[in-house]
mmCIF file of C-alpha atoms in Angstrom:
data_model
loop_
_atom_site.group_PDB
_atom_site.id
_atom_site.type_symbol
_atom_site.label_atom_id
_atom_site.label_comp_id
_atom_site.label_asym_id
_atom_site.label_seq_id
_atom_site.Cartn_x
_atom_site.Cartn_y
_atom_site.Cartn_z
ATOM 1 C CA MET A 21 0.000 0.000 0.000
ATOM 2 C CA SER A 22 2.773 2.459 0.896
ATOM 3 C CA SER A 23 4.615 1.765 -2.358
ATOM 4 C CA SER A 24 1.408 2.403 -4.370
ATOM 5 C CA ARG A 25 0.829 5.673 -2.527
ATOM 6 C CA THR A 26 4.420 6.710 -3.173
ATOM 7 C CA LEU A 27 4.019 5.917 -6.873
ATOM 8 C CA LEU A 28 0.822 7.993 -7.103
ATOM 9 C CA ASP A 29 2.477 10.902 -5.320
ATOM 10 C CA LEU A 30 5.385 10.725 -7.756
ATOM 11 C CA LEU A 31 3.031 10.702 -10.755
ATOM 12 C CA TYR A 32 1.013 13.627 -9.403
ATOM 13 C CA ARG A 33 4.181 15.605 -8.822
ATOM 14 C CA GLN A 34 5.192 14.980 -12.423
ATOM 15 C CA ILE A 35 1.777 16.216 -13.584
ATOM 16 C CA VAL A 36 1.998 19.431 -11.545
ATOM 17 C CA ARG A 37 5.620 19.938 -12.606
ATOM 18 C CA ALA A 38 4.685 19.691 -16.287
ATOM 19 C CA ILE A 39 1.717 22.080 -15.931
ATOM 20 C CA ALA A 40 3.683 24.578 -13.831
ATOM 21 C CA LEU A 41 6.587 24.497 -16.257
ATOM 22 C CA GLY A 42 4.324 25.057 -19.257
ATOM 23 C CA THR A 43 2.490 27.888 -17.499
ATOM 24 C CA LEU A 44 5.815 29.411 -16.466
ATOM 25 C CA VAL A 45 7.027 29.465 -20.062
ATOM 26 C CA ILE A 46 3.772 31.092 -21.266
ATOM 27 C CA ALA A 47 3.826 33.605 -18.407
ATOM 28 C CA LEU A 48 7.443 34.572 -19.081
ATOM 29 C CA ILE A 49 6.730 35.064 -22.778
ATOM 30 C CA SER A 50 3.654 37.143 -21.916
ATOM 31 C CA PHE A 51 5.655 39.148 -19.392
ATOM 32 C CA GLY A 52 8.341 39.864 -21.951
ATOM 33 C CA LEU A 53 5.898 40.949 -24.648
ATOM 34 C CA THR A 54 3.777 43.084 -22.340
ATOM 35 C CA SER A 55 6.914 44.692 -20.899
ATOM 36 C CA VAL A 56 7.947 45.818 -24.356
ATOM 37 C CA VAL A 57 4.444 47.102 -25.126
ATOM 38 C CA PHE A 58 4.234 48.889 -21.759
ATOM 39 C CA LEU A 59 7.552 50.623 -22.330
ATOM 40 C CA VAL A 60 6.290 51.852 -25.677
ATOM 41 C CA THR A 61 2.705 52.787 -24.818
ATOM 42 C CA ALA A 62 2.705 53.135 -21.012
ATOM 43 C CA ASN A 63 -0.821 51.711 -21.124
ATOM 44 C CA LEU A 64 -2.322 50.913 -17.695
ATOM 45 C CA PHE A 65 -4.008 47.746 -18.838
ATOM 46 C CA THR A 66 -0.811 46.495 -20.404
ATOM 47 C CA GLY A 67 0.924 47.128 -17.106
ATOM 48 C CA VAL A 68 -1.749 45.154 -15.254
ATOM 49 C CA THR A 69 -1.333 42.295 -17.712
ATOM 50 C CA MET A 70 2.430 42.453 -17.167
ATOM 51 C CA ALA A 71 1.949 42.340 -13.398
ATOM 52 C CA ILE A 72 -0.386 39.343 -13.671
ATOM 53 C CA ALA A 73 2.150 37.534 -15.861
ATOM 54 C CA PHE A 74 4.880 38.300 -13.323
ATOM 55 C CA ALA A 75 2.785 37.003 -10.411
ATOM 56 C CA THR A 76 1.952 33.866 -12.353
ATOM 57 C CA SER A 77 5.632 33.322 -13.198
ATOM 58 C CA LEU A 78 6.571 33.774 -9.556
ATOM 59 C CA GLY A 79 3.932 31.281 -8.371
ATOM 60 C CA CYS A 80 4.935 28.685 -10.968
ATOM 61 C CA GLY A 81 8.617 29.138 -10.151
ATOM 62 C CA LEU A 82 7.996 28.663 -6.417
ATOM 63 C CA THR A 83 5.964 25.523 -7.143
ATOM 64 C CA LEU A 84 8.783 24.061 -9.226
ATOM 65 C CA VAL A 85 11.310 24.866 -6.494
ATOM 66 C CA LEU A 86 9.167 23.258 -3.790
ATOM 67 C CA LEU A 87 8.625 20.173 -5.954
ATOM 68 C CA ALA A 88 12.354 19.865 -6.533
ATOM 69 C CA ASP A 89 12.903 20.249 -2.779
ATOM 70 C CA LYS A 90 10.461 17.348 -2.189
ATOM 71 C CA ARG A 91 8.236 19.415 0.039
ATOM 72 C CA PRO A 92 4.738 18.116 0.936
ATOM 73 C CA PHE A 93 2.464 18.115 -2.078
ATOM 74 C CA TRP A 94 -0.004 20.678 -0.708
ATOM 75 C CA GLN A 95 2.810 23.118 0.005
ATOM 76 C CA ALA A 96 4.149 22.703 -3.526
ATOM 77 C CA ILE A 97 0.858 23.484 -5.263
ATOM 78 C CA LEU A 98 -0.074 26.356 -2.917
ATOM 79 C CA PRO A 99 1.996 29.107 -4.670
ATOM 80 C CA PHE A 100 0.608 28.082 -8.064
ATOM 81 C CA GLY A 101 -2.978 28.242 -6.815
ATOM 82 C CA ILE A 102 -2.435 31.552 -5.015
ATOM 83 C CA ALA A 103 -0.922 33.069 -8.181
ATOM 84 C CA ILE A 104 -3.998 32.075 -10.185
ATOM 85 C CA ILE A 105 -6.349 33.538 -7.567
ATOM 86 C CA ILE A 106 -4.350 36.797 -7.407
ATOM 87 C CA GLY A 107 -4.467 37.021 -11.180
ATOM 88 C CA GLU A 108 -8.231 36.545 -11.204
ATOM 89 C CA ILE A 109 -8.724 39.274 -8.586
ATOM 90 C CA ALA A 110 -6.436 41.642 -10.515
ATOM 91 C CA VAL A 111 -8.391 41.032 -13.693
ATOM 92 C CA ALA A 112 -11.674 41.660 -11.886
ATOM 93 C CA VAL A 113 -10.393 44.958 -10.496
ATOM 94 C CA TRP A 114 -8.453 46.422 -13.433
ATOM 95 C CA LEU A 115 -9.672 44.427 -16.435
ATOM 96 C CA PRO A 116 -13.337 43.699 -15.669
ATOM 97 C CA GLU A 117 -14.111 43.067 -19.311
ATOM 98 C CA LEU A 118 -12.030 39.891 -19.107
ATOM 99 C CA ARG A 119 -13.411 38.551 -15.840
ATOM 100 C CA LEU A 120 -15.830 36.131 -17.458
ATOM 101 C CA ALA A 121 -13.131 34.846 -19.819
ATOM 102 C CA THR A 122 -10.547 34.273 -17.097
ATOM 103 C CA THR A 123 -12.735 33.125 -14.209
ATOM 104 C CA PRO A 124 -12.826 29.477 -15.460
ATOM 105 C CA PHE A 125 -9.095 29.337 -14.707
ATOM 106 C CA LEU A 126 -10.094 28.852 -11.060
ATOM 107 C CA ALA A 127 -11.030 25.302 -12.055
ATOM 108 C CA VAL A 128 -7.296 24.636 -12.397
ATOM 109 C CA VAL A 129 -6.894 25.458 -8.695
ATOM 110 C CA ILE A 130 -9.551 22.894 -7.770
ATOM 111 C CA LEU A 131 -7.993 20.280 -10.066
ATOM 112 C CA LEU A 132 -4.572 20.818 -8.518
ATOM 113 C CA ALA A 133 -6.027 20.610 -5.011
ATOM 114 C CA GLY A 134 -7.788 17.367 -5.935
ATOM 115 C CA LEU A 135 -4.443 15.735 -6.726
ATOM 116 C CA ASN A 136 -3.418 16.173 -3.093
ATOM 117 C CA GLY A 137 -5.784 13.352 -2.161
ATOM 118 C CA GLN A 138 -7.113 15.137 0.943
ATOM 119 C CA ARG A 139 -10.813 15.877 0.779
ATOM 120 C CA SER A 140 -10.666 18.692 3.323
ATOM 121 C CA PHE A 141 -7.926 20.448 1.321
ATOM 122 C CA THR A 142 -9.920 20.102 -1.912
ATOM 123 C CA ILE A 143 -13.088 21.428 -0.245
ATOM 124 C CA GLY A 144 -11.112 24.360 1.154
ATOM 125 C CA ALA A 145 -9.757 25.178 -2.309
ATOM 126 C CA MET A 146 -13.255 24.978 -3.783
ATOM 127 C CA VAL A 147 -14.692 27.287 -1.130
ATOM 128 C CA ALA A 148 -11.858 29.775 -1.720
ATOM 129 C CA CYS A 149 -12.527 29.747 -5.468
ATOM 130 C CA ILE A 150 -16.270 30.269 -4.901
ATOM 131 C CA VAL A 151 -15.523 33.257 -2.677
ATOM 132 C CA VAL A 152 -13.224 34.670 -5.366
ATOM 133 C CA VAL A 153 -15.913 34.184 -8.012
ATOM 134 C CA ILE A 154 -18.457 35.993 -5.856
ATOM 135 C CA ALA A 155 -15.969 38.807 -5.296
ATOM 136 C CA ILE A 156 -15.226 39.031 -9.024
ATOM 137 C CA VAL A 157 -18.915 39.305 -9.827
ATOM 138 C CA ALA A 158 -19.390 41.870 -7.082
ATOM 139 C CA LEU A 159 -16.432 43.941 -8.301
ATOM 140 C CA GLY A 160 -17.735 43.939 -11.866
ATOM 141 C CA PRO A 161 -18.721 47.264 -13.386
ATOM 142 C CA GLU A 162 -22.368 48.270 -13.364
ATOM 143 C CA SER A 163 -22.076 49.289 -16.992
ATOM 144 C CA GLU A 164 -20.712 46.996 -19.681
ATOM 145 C CA THR A 165 -19.040 49.908 -21.435
ATOM 146 C CA SER A 166 -15.481 48.833 -22.213
ATOM 147 C CA VAL A 167 -12.546 51.140 -21.643
ATOM 148 C CA ILE A 168 -10.194 48.728 -23.398
ATOM 149 C CA PRO A 169 -9.803 49.114 -27.159
ATOM 150 C CA ILE A 170 -11.986 46.610 -28.897
ATOM 151 C CA HIS A 171 -9.160 44.914 -30.791
ATOM 152 C CA LEU A 172 -7.096 44.514 -27.598
ATOM 153 C CA LEU A 173 -10.160 43.245 -25.703
ATOM 154 C CA ARG A 174 -10.863 40.590 -28.292
ATOM 155 C CA PHE A 175 -7.224 39.571 -28.344
ATOM 156 C CA LEU A 176 -7.102 39.230 -24.560
ATOM 157 C CA GLN A 177 -10.385 37.305 -24.442
ATOM 158 C CA ALA A 178 -9.276 34.919 -27.171
ATOM 159 C CA SER A 179 -5.879 34.474 -25.523
ATOM 160 C CA SER A 180 -7.471 33.730 -22.129
ATOM 161 C CA LEU A 181 -9.834 31.130 -23.545
ATOM 162 C CA ALA A 182 -7.053 29.540 -25.587
ATOM 163 C CA ALA A 183 -4.802 29.409 -22.540
ATOM 164 C CA LEU A 184 -7.599 27.798 -20.524
ATOM 165 C CA LEU A 185 -8.113 25.128 -23.176
ATOM 166 C CA ILE A 186 -4.383 24.472 -23.325
ATOM 167 C CA ALA A 187 -4.215 24.195 -19.529
ATOM 168 C CA VAL A 188 -7.108 21.736 -19.411
ATOM 169 C CA TRP A 189 -5.625 19.711 -22.263
ATOM 170 C CA ALA A 190 -2.212 19.642 -20.575
ATOM 171 C CA PHE A 191 -3.773 18.515 -17.319
ATOM 172 C CA LEU A 192 -5.777 15.728 -18.940
ATOM 173 C CA ASP A 193 -2.799 14.684 -21.059
ATOM 174 C CA GLN A 194 -0.611 14.373 -18.001
ATOM 175 C CA VAL A 195 -3.311 12.432 -16.131
ATOM 176 C CA MET A 196 -3.676 10.013 -19.038
ATOM 177 C CA SER A 197 0.096 9.629 -19.271
ATOM 178 C CA ALA A 198 0.247 8.921 -15.553
ATOM 179 C CA GLN A 199 -2.479 6.316 -15.896
ATOM 180 C CA MET A 200 -0.635 4.644 -18.767
ATOM 181 C CA ARG A 201 2.583 4.554 -16.749
ATOM 182 C CA ALA A 202 0.657 3.103 -13.820
ATOM 183 C CA LEU A 203 -0.865 0.435 -16.077
ATOM 184 C CA GLN A 204 2.525 -0.400 -17.536
ATOM 185 C CA LEU A 205 3.988 -0.655 -14.059
ATOM 186 C CA ALA A 206 1.071 -2.862 -12.984
ATOM 187 C CA ASP A 207 1.635 -5.107 -16.025
ATOM 188 C CA GLN A 208 5.331 -5.263 -15.225
ATOM 189 C CA ARG A 209 4.604 -6.193 -11.602
ATOM 190 C CA THR A 210 2.134 -8.827 -12.815
ATOM 191 C CA GLN A 211 4.736 -10.306 -15.131
ATOM 192 C CA GLU A 212 7.297 -10.284 -12.347
ATOM 193 C CA ALA A 213 4.828 -11.996 -10.020
ATOM 194 C CA GLU A 214 4.029 -14.605 -12.675
ATOM 195 C CA SER A 215 7.727 -15.163 -13.303
ATOM 196 C CA ALA A 216 8.306 -15.547 -9.564
ATOM 197 C CA ARG A 217 5.386 -17.983 -9.358
ATOM 198 C CA GLN A 218 6.786 -20.053 -12.225
ATOM 199 C CA THR A 219 10.216 -20.012 -10.599
ATOM 200 C CA ALA A 220 8.702 -21.132 -7.300
ATOM 201 C CA GLU A 221 6.722 -23.851 -9.085
ATOM 202 C CA THR A 222 9.869 -25.062 -10.843
ATOM 203 C CA ALA A 223 11.722 -25.058 -7.528
ATOM 204 C CA ARG A 224 8.863 -26.969 -5.877
ATOM 205 C CA VAL A 225 8.885 -29.598 -8.624
ATOM 206 C CA GLU A 226 12.656 -29.889 -8.304
ATOM 207 C CA VAL A 227 12.396 -30.253 -4.517
ATOM 208 C CA GLU A 228 9.745 -32.949 -4.906
ATOM 209 C CA ARG A 229 11.881 -34.723 -7.479
ATOM 210 C CA ARG A 230 14.914 -34.637 -5.198
ATOM 211 C CA ALA A 231 12.797 -35.769 -2.249
ATOM 212 C CA ALA A 232 11.487 -38.696 -4.302
ATOM 213 C CA GLU A 233 15.027 -39.534 -5.382
ATOM 214 C CA GLN A 234 16.257 -39.372 -1.788
ATOM 215 C CA GLN A 235 13.391 -41.597 -0.676
ATOM 216 C CA ARG A 236 14.231 -44.073 -3.415
ATOM 217 C CA LEU A 237 17.849 -44.088 -2.294
ATOM 218 C CA LEU A 238 16.779 -44.549 1.327
ATOM 219 C CA ASP A 239 14.564 -47.454 0.334
ATOM 220 C CA LEU A 240 17.456 -48.922 -1.620
ATOM 221 C CA VAL A 241 19.809 -48.505 1.338
ATOM 222 C CA THR A 242 17.227 -50.125 3.623
ATOM 223 C CA GLU A 243 16.825 -52.995 1.195
ATOM 224 C CA LEU A 244 20.575 -53.481 0.937
ATOM 225 C CA GLU A 245 21.032 -53.018 4.686
ATOM 226 C CA LEU A 246 18.289 -55.512 5.563
ATOM 227 C CA PRO A 247 17.996 -57.864 2.587
ATOM 228 C CA ILE A 248 15.255 -60.473 2.545
ATOM 229 C CA LEU A 249 16.031 -63.221 0.044
ATOM 230 C CA PRO A 250 13.491 -65.782 -1.155
ATOM 231 C CA ILE A 251 15.178 -69.218 -1.018
ATOM 232 C CA ASP A 252 12.285 -71.041 -2.600
ATOM 233 C CA ASP A 253 8.561 -70.485 -2.919
ATOM 234 C CA HIS A 254 7.853 -70.496 0.814
ATOM 235 C CA VAL A 255 11.190 -69.918 2.598
ATOM 236 C CA LEU A 256 12.784 -66.509 3.218
ATOM 237 C CA LEU A 257 16.346 -65.731 4.360
ATOM 238 C CA ALA A 258 17.170 -62.480 6.235
ATOM 239 C CA PRO A 259 20.940 -62.196 6.813
ATOM 240 C CA LEU A 260 21.819 -59.550 9.402
ATOM 241 C CA VAL A 261 25.138 -57.703 9.489
ATOM 242 C CA GLY A 262 26.463 -55.140 11.936
ATOM 243 C CA ASN A 263 24.610 -53.682 14.910
ATOM 244 C CA LEU A 264 20.857 -54.171 15.251
ATOM 245 C CA ASP A 265 19.528 -51.002 16.880
ATOM 246 C CA SER A 266 15.877 -50.074 17.449
ATOM 247 C CA ARG A 267 15.547 -48.406 14.039
ATOM 248 C CA ARG A 268 16.927 -51.372 12.144
ATOM 249 C CA ALA A 269 14.882 -53.776 14.256
ATOM 250 C CA GLU A 270 11.654 -51.944 13.392
ATOM 251 C CA GLN A 271 12.586 -51.869 9.706
ATOM 252 C CA LEU A 272 13.471 -55.577 9.836
ATOM 253 C CA ARG A 273 10.127 -56.475 11.405
ATOM 254 C CA SER A 274 8.189 -54.360 8.905
ATOM 255 C CA ARG A 275 10.004 -55.739 5.864
ATOM 256 C CA ILE A 276 9.813 -59.362 7.004
ATOM 257 C CA LEU A 277 6.099 -59.174 7.778
ATOM 258 C CA GLY A 278 5.343 -57.517 4.470
ATOM 259 C CA THR A 279 7.363 -60.087 2.529
ATOM 260 C CA VAL A 280 5.828 -63.014 4.421
ATOM 261 C CA ALA A 281 2.361 -61.779 3.564
ATOM 262 C CA ALA A 282 3.263 -61.151 -0.060
ATOM 263 C CA LYS A 283 5.134 -64.455 -0.648
ATOM 264 C CA HIS A 284 2.872 -66.613 1.565
ATOM 265 C CA ALA A 285 6.033 -67.950 3.200
ATOM 266 C CA HIS A 286 5.827 -70.557 5.921
ATOM 267 C CA THR A 287 9.406 -70.190 7.237
ATOM 268 C CA VAL A 288 11.723 -67.247 7.833
ATOM 269 C CA ILE A 289 15.420 -67.841 8.433
ATOM 270 C CA ILE A 290 17.117 -64.990 10.323
ATOM 271 C CA ASP A 291 20.869 -65.400 10.075
ATOM 272 C CA ILE A 292 22.726 -63.440 12.778
ATOM 273 C CA THR A 293 26.241 -64.619 11.866
ATOM 274 C CA GLY A 294 27.164 -61.016 11.044
ATOM 275 C CA ILE A 295 25.748 -59.512 14.237
ATOM 276 C CA THR A 296 28.678 -58.174 16.227
ATOM 277 C CA LEU A 297 26.825 -57.416 19.452
ATOM 278 C CA ILE A 298 23.877 -59.073 21.184
ATOM 279 C CA ASP A 299 22.247 -57.363 24.133
ATOM 280 C CA THR A 300 18.827 -57.314 25.730
ATOM 281 C CA ALA A 301 17.398 -54.926 23.124
ATOM 282 C CA VAL A 302 18.609 -57.076 20.203
ATOM 283 C CA ALA A 303 17.313 -60.251 21.810
ATOM 284 C CA LYS A 304 13.931 -58.667 22.510
ATOM 285 C CA ALA A 305 13.742 -57.394 18.926
ATOM 286 C CA LEU A 306 14.365 -60.922 17.582
ATOM 287 C CA ILE A 307 11.740 -62.444 19.897
ATOM 288 C CA ASP A 308 9.157 -59.764 18.982
ATOM 289 C CA THR A 309 9.837 -60.281 15.275
ATOM 290 C CA ALA A 310 9.432 -64.047 15.622
ATOM 291 C CA ALA A 311 6.167 -63.563 17.528
ATOM 292 C CA ALA A 312 4.813 -61.306 14.782
ATOM 293 C CA ILE A 313 5.849 -63.860 12.129
ATOM 294 C CA ARG A 314 4.068 -66.602 14.064
ATOM 295 C CA LEU A 315 0.885 -64.512 14.053
ATOM 296 C CA LEU A 316 1.015 -64.615 10.252
ATOM 297 C CA GLY A 317 1.119 -68.397 10.293
ATOM 298 C CA ALA A 318 4.846 -68.805 9.655
ATOM 299 C CA ARG A 319 7.730 -69.973 11.812
ATOM 300 C CA THR A 320 11.154 -68.495 12.544
ATOM 301 C CA ILE A 321 14.567 -70.151 12.480
ATOM 302 C CA ILE A 322 17.589 -68.286 13.813
ATOM 303 C CA SER A 323 20.930 -69.420 12.372
ATOM 304 C CA GLY A 324 24.540 -68.478 12.932
ATOM 305 C CA ILE A 325 24.504 -68.187 16.710
ATOM 306 C CA ARG A 326 28.189 -68.168 17.641
ATOM 307 C CA PRO A 327 29.452 -69.462 20.977
ATOM 308 C CA ALA A 328 30.057 -65.992 22.360
ATOM 309 C CA VAL A 329 26.581 -64.897 21.325
ATOM 310 C CA ALA A 330 25.037 -68.032 22.843
ATOM 311 C CA GLN A 331 26.870 -67.351 26.101
ATOM 312 C CA THR A 332 25.635 -63.769 26.098
ATOM 313 C CA LEU A 333 22.043 -64.912 25.568
ATOM 314 C CA VAL A 334 22.360 -67.315 28.521
ATOM 315 C CA HIS A 335 23.774 -64.558 30.747
ATOM 316 C CA LEU A 336 20.896 -62.295 29.699
ATOM 317 C CA ASN A 337 18.463 -65.084 30.628
ATOM 318 C CA THR A 338 16.865 -64.734 27.207
ATOM 319 C CA ASP A 339 14.277 -67.378 26.413
ATOM 320 C CA LEU A 340 13.923 -67.878 22.663
ATOM 321 C CA GLY A 341 10.724 -69.795 23.298
ATOM 322 C CA GLU A 342 9.451 -71.658 20.244
ATOM 323 C CA ILE A 343 12.076 -70.155 17.941
ATOM 324 C CA ALA A 344 14.111 -72.904 16.247
ATOM 325 C CA THR A 345 17.874 -72.501 15.863
ATOM 326 C CA ALA A 346 20.485 -73.789 13.428
ATOM 327 C CA PRO A 347 24.280 -73.451 13.254
ATOM 328 C CA ASN A 348 24.289 -71.970 9.765
ATOM 329 C CA PRO A 349 21.900 -71.047 6.930
ATOM 330 C CA GLU A 350 22.357 -74.402 5.178
ATOM 331 C CA ALA A 351 21.238 -76.289 8.255
ATOM 332 C CA ALA A 352 18.408 -73.822 8.746
ATOM 333 C CA LEU A 353 17.276 -74.415 5.151
ATOM 334 C CA SER A 354 17.295 -78.179 5.670
ATOM 335 C CA LEU A 355 15.270 -77.675 8.839
ATOM 336 C CA ALA A 356 12.857 -75.393 7.005
ATOM 337 C CA ARG A 357 12.192 -78.051 4.357
ATOM 338 C CA ARG A 358 11.273 -80.674 6.904
ATOM 339 C CA PRO A 359 7.588 -81.047 7.535
ATOM 340 C CA VAL A 360 6.409 -79.525 10.765
ATOM 341 C CA ALA A 361 5.348 -82.099 13.337
ATOM 342 C CA ALA A 362 1.656 -82.014 14.086
#
């Protein structure tokens, strides 16, 4: 929200800068021409026109300076608006024939105030312009007899109306340009957001792909770490190597039970020749695994119990229960192929 407000403020400042600069150029040209005419003719009305052009130039110049100094927006447009109001009052007092042609310029003050974005400020500017209009009408001559030469009057009226049209056109042109820049910026932000979304989507797909690859590798490691080999149609061999901790024991139980159910095996040979350490946890894991296998209707044979391991099991007072044992996998296989006594 703050960035959008900053962008609008920047665009409005550019609009006011362009209008003030254009008005300043016109006012300086008018001041120069009327100065030359005043020096030649010493005409009062030419002098008034010169003074109005000077006041307008001063107001526009102050507005440009305040904009360049990054002052608050209402402070920047204040000298411009005051210069227009002073010019209208001067016209009403010294050039009453032009009051109706120049009064519409007060609309520029209201338009500039509206860019500030503060309703109270805009209402205040509108009220001030209404008061000035009432004063201009009140200061108007009772008679419409013109004291300005007719050719000069027509020139001033035409110039005032033309300047008003140019000011309105410049204002609308700058507003439209600001809107186009805002739309272009919005399109650019939309494209950037879409590009960021596509980048995030690509990154998400890549993360999912890597996660799937890591899971596949983990499954492969688990399979290699705890292999379960089918010996024949109904006998499975699970050779164990290394330490059997709680994680490996849970994975062993899960894999054996799944394979028993899938292969409809009736015997599982667990070879612990490669187990380097047997403790209470390992013994309990083997007993729990055998009990789970028995619940599936199969039996368990443990092979490869070395003398040191057997002695450890005795010291731990571990009862293998109904679990059959064999000295090696070959003997366990022969035992597995024997019919089970009724």
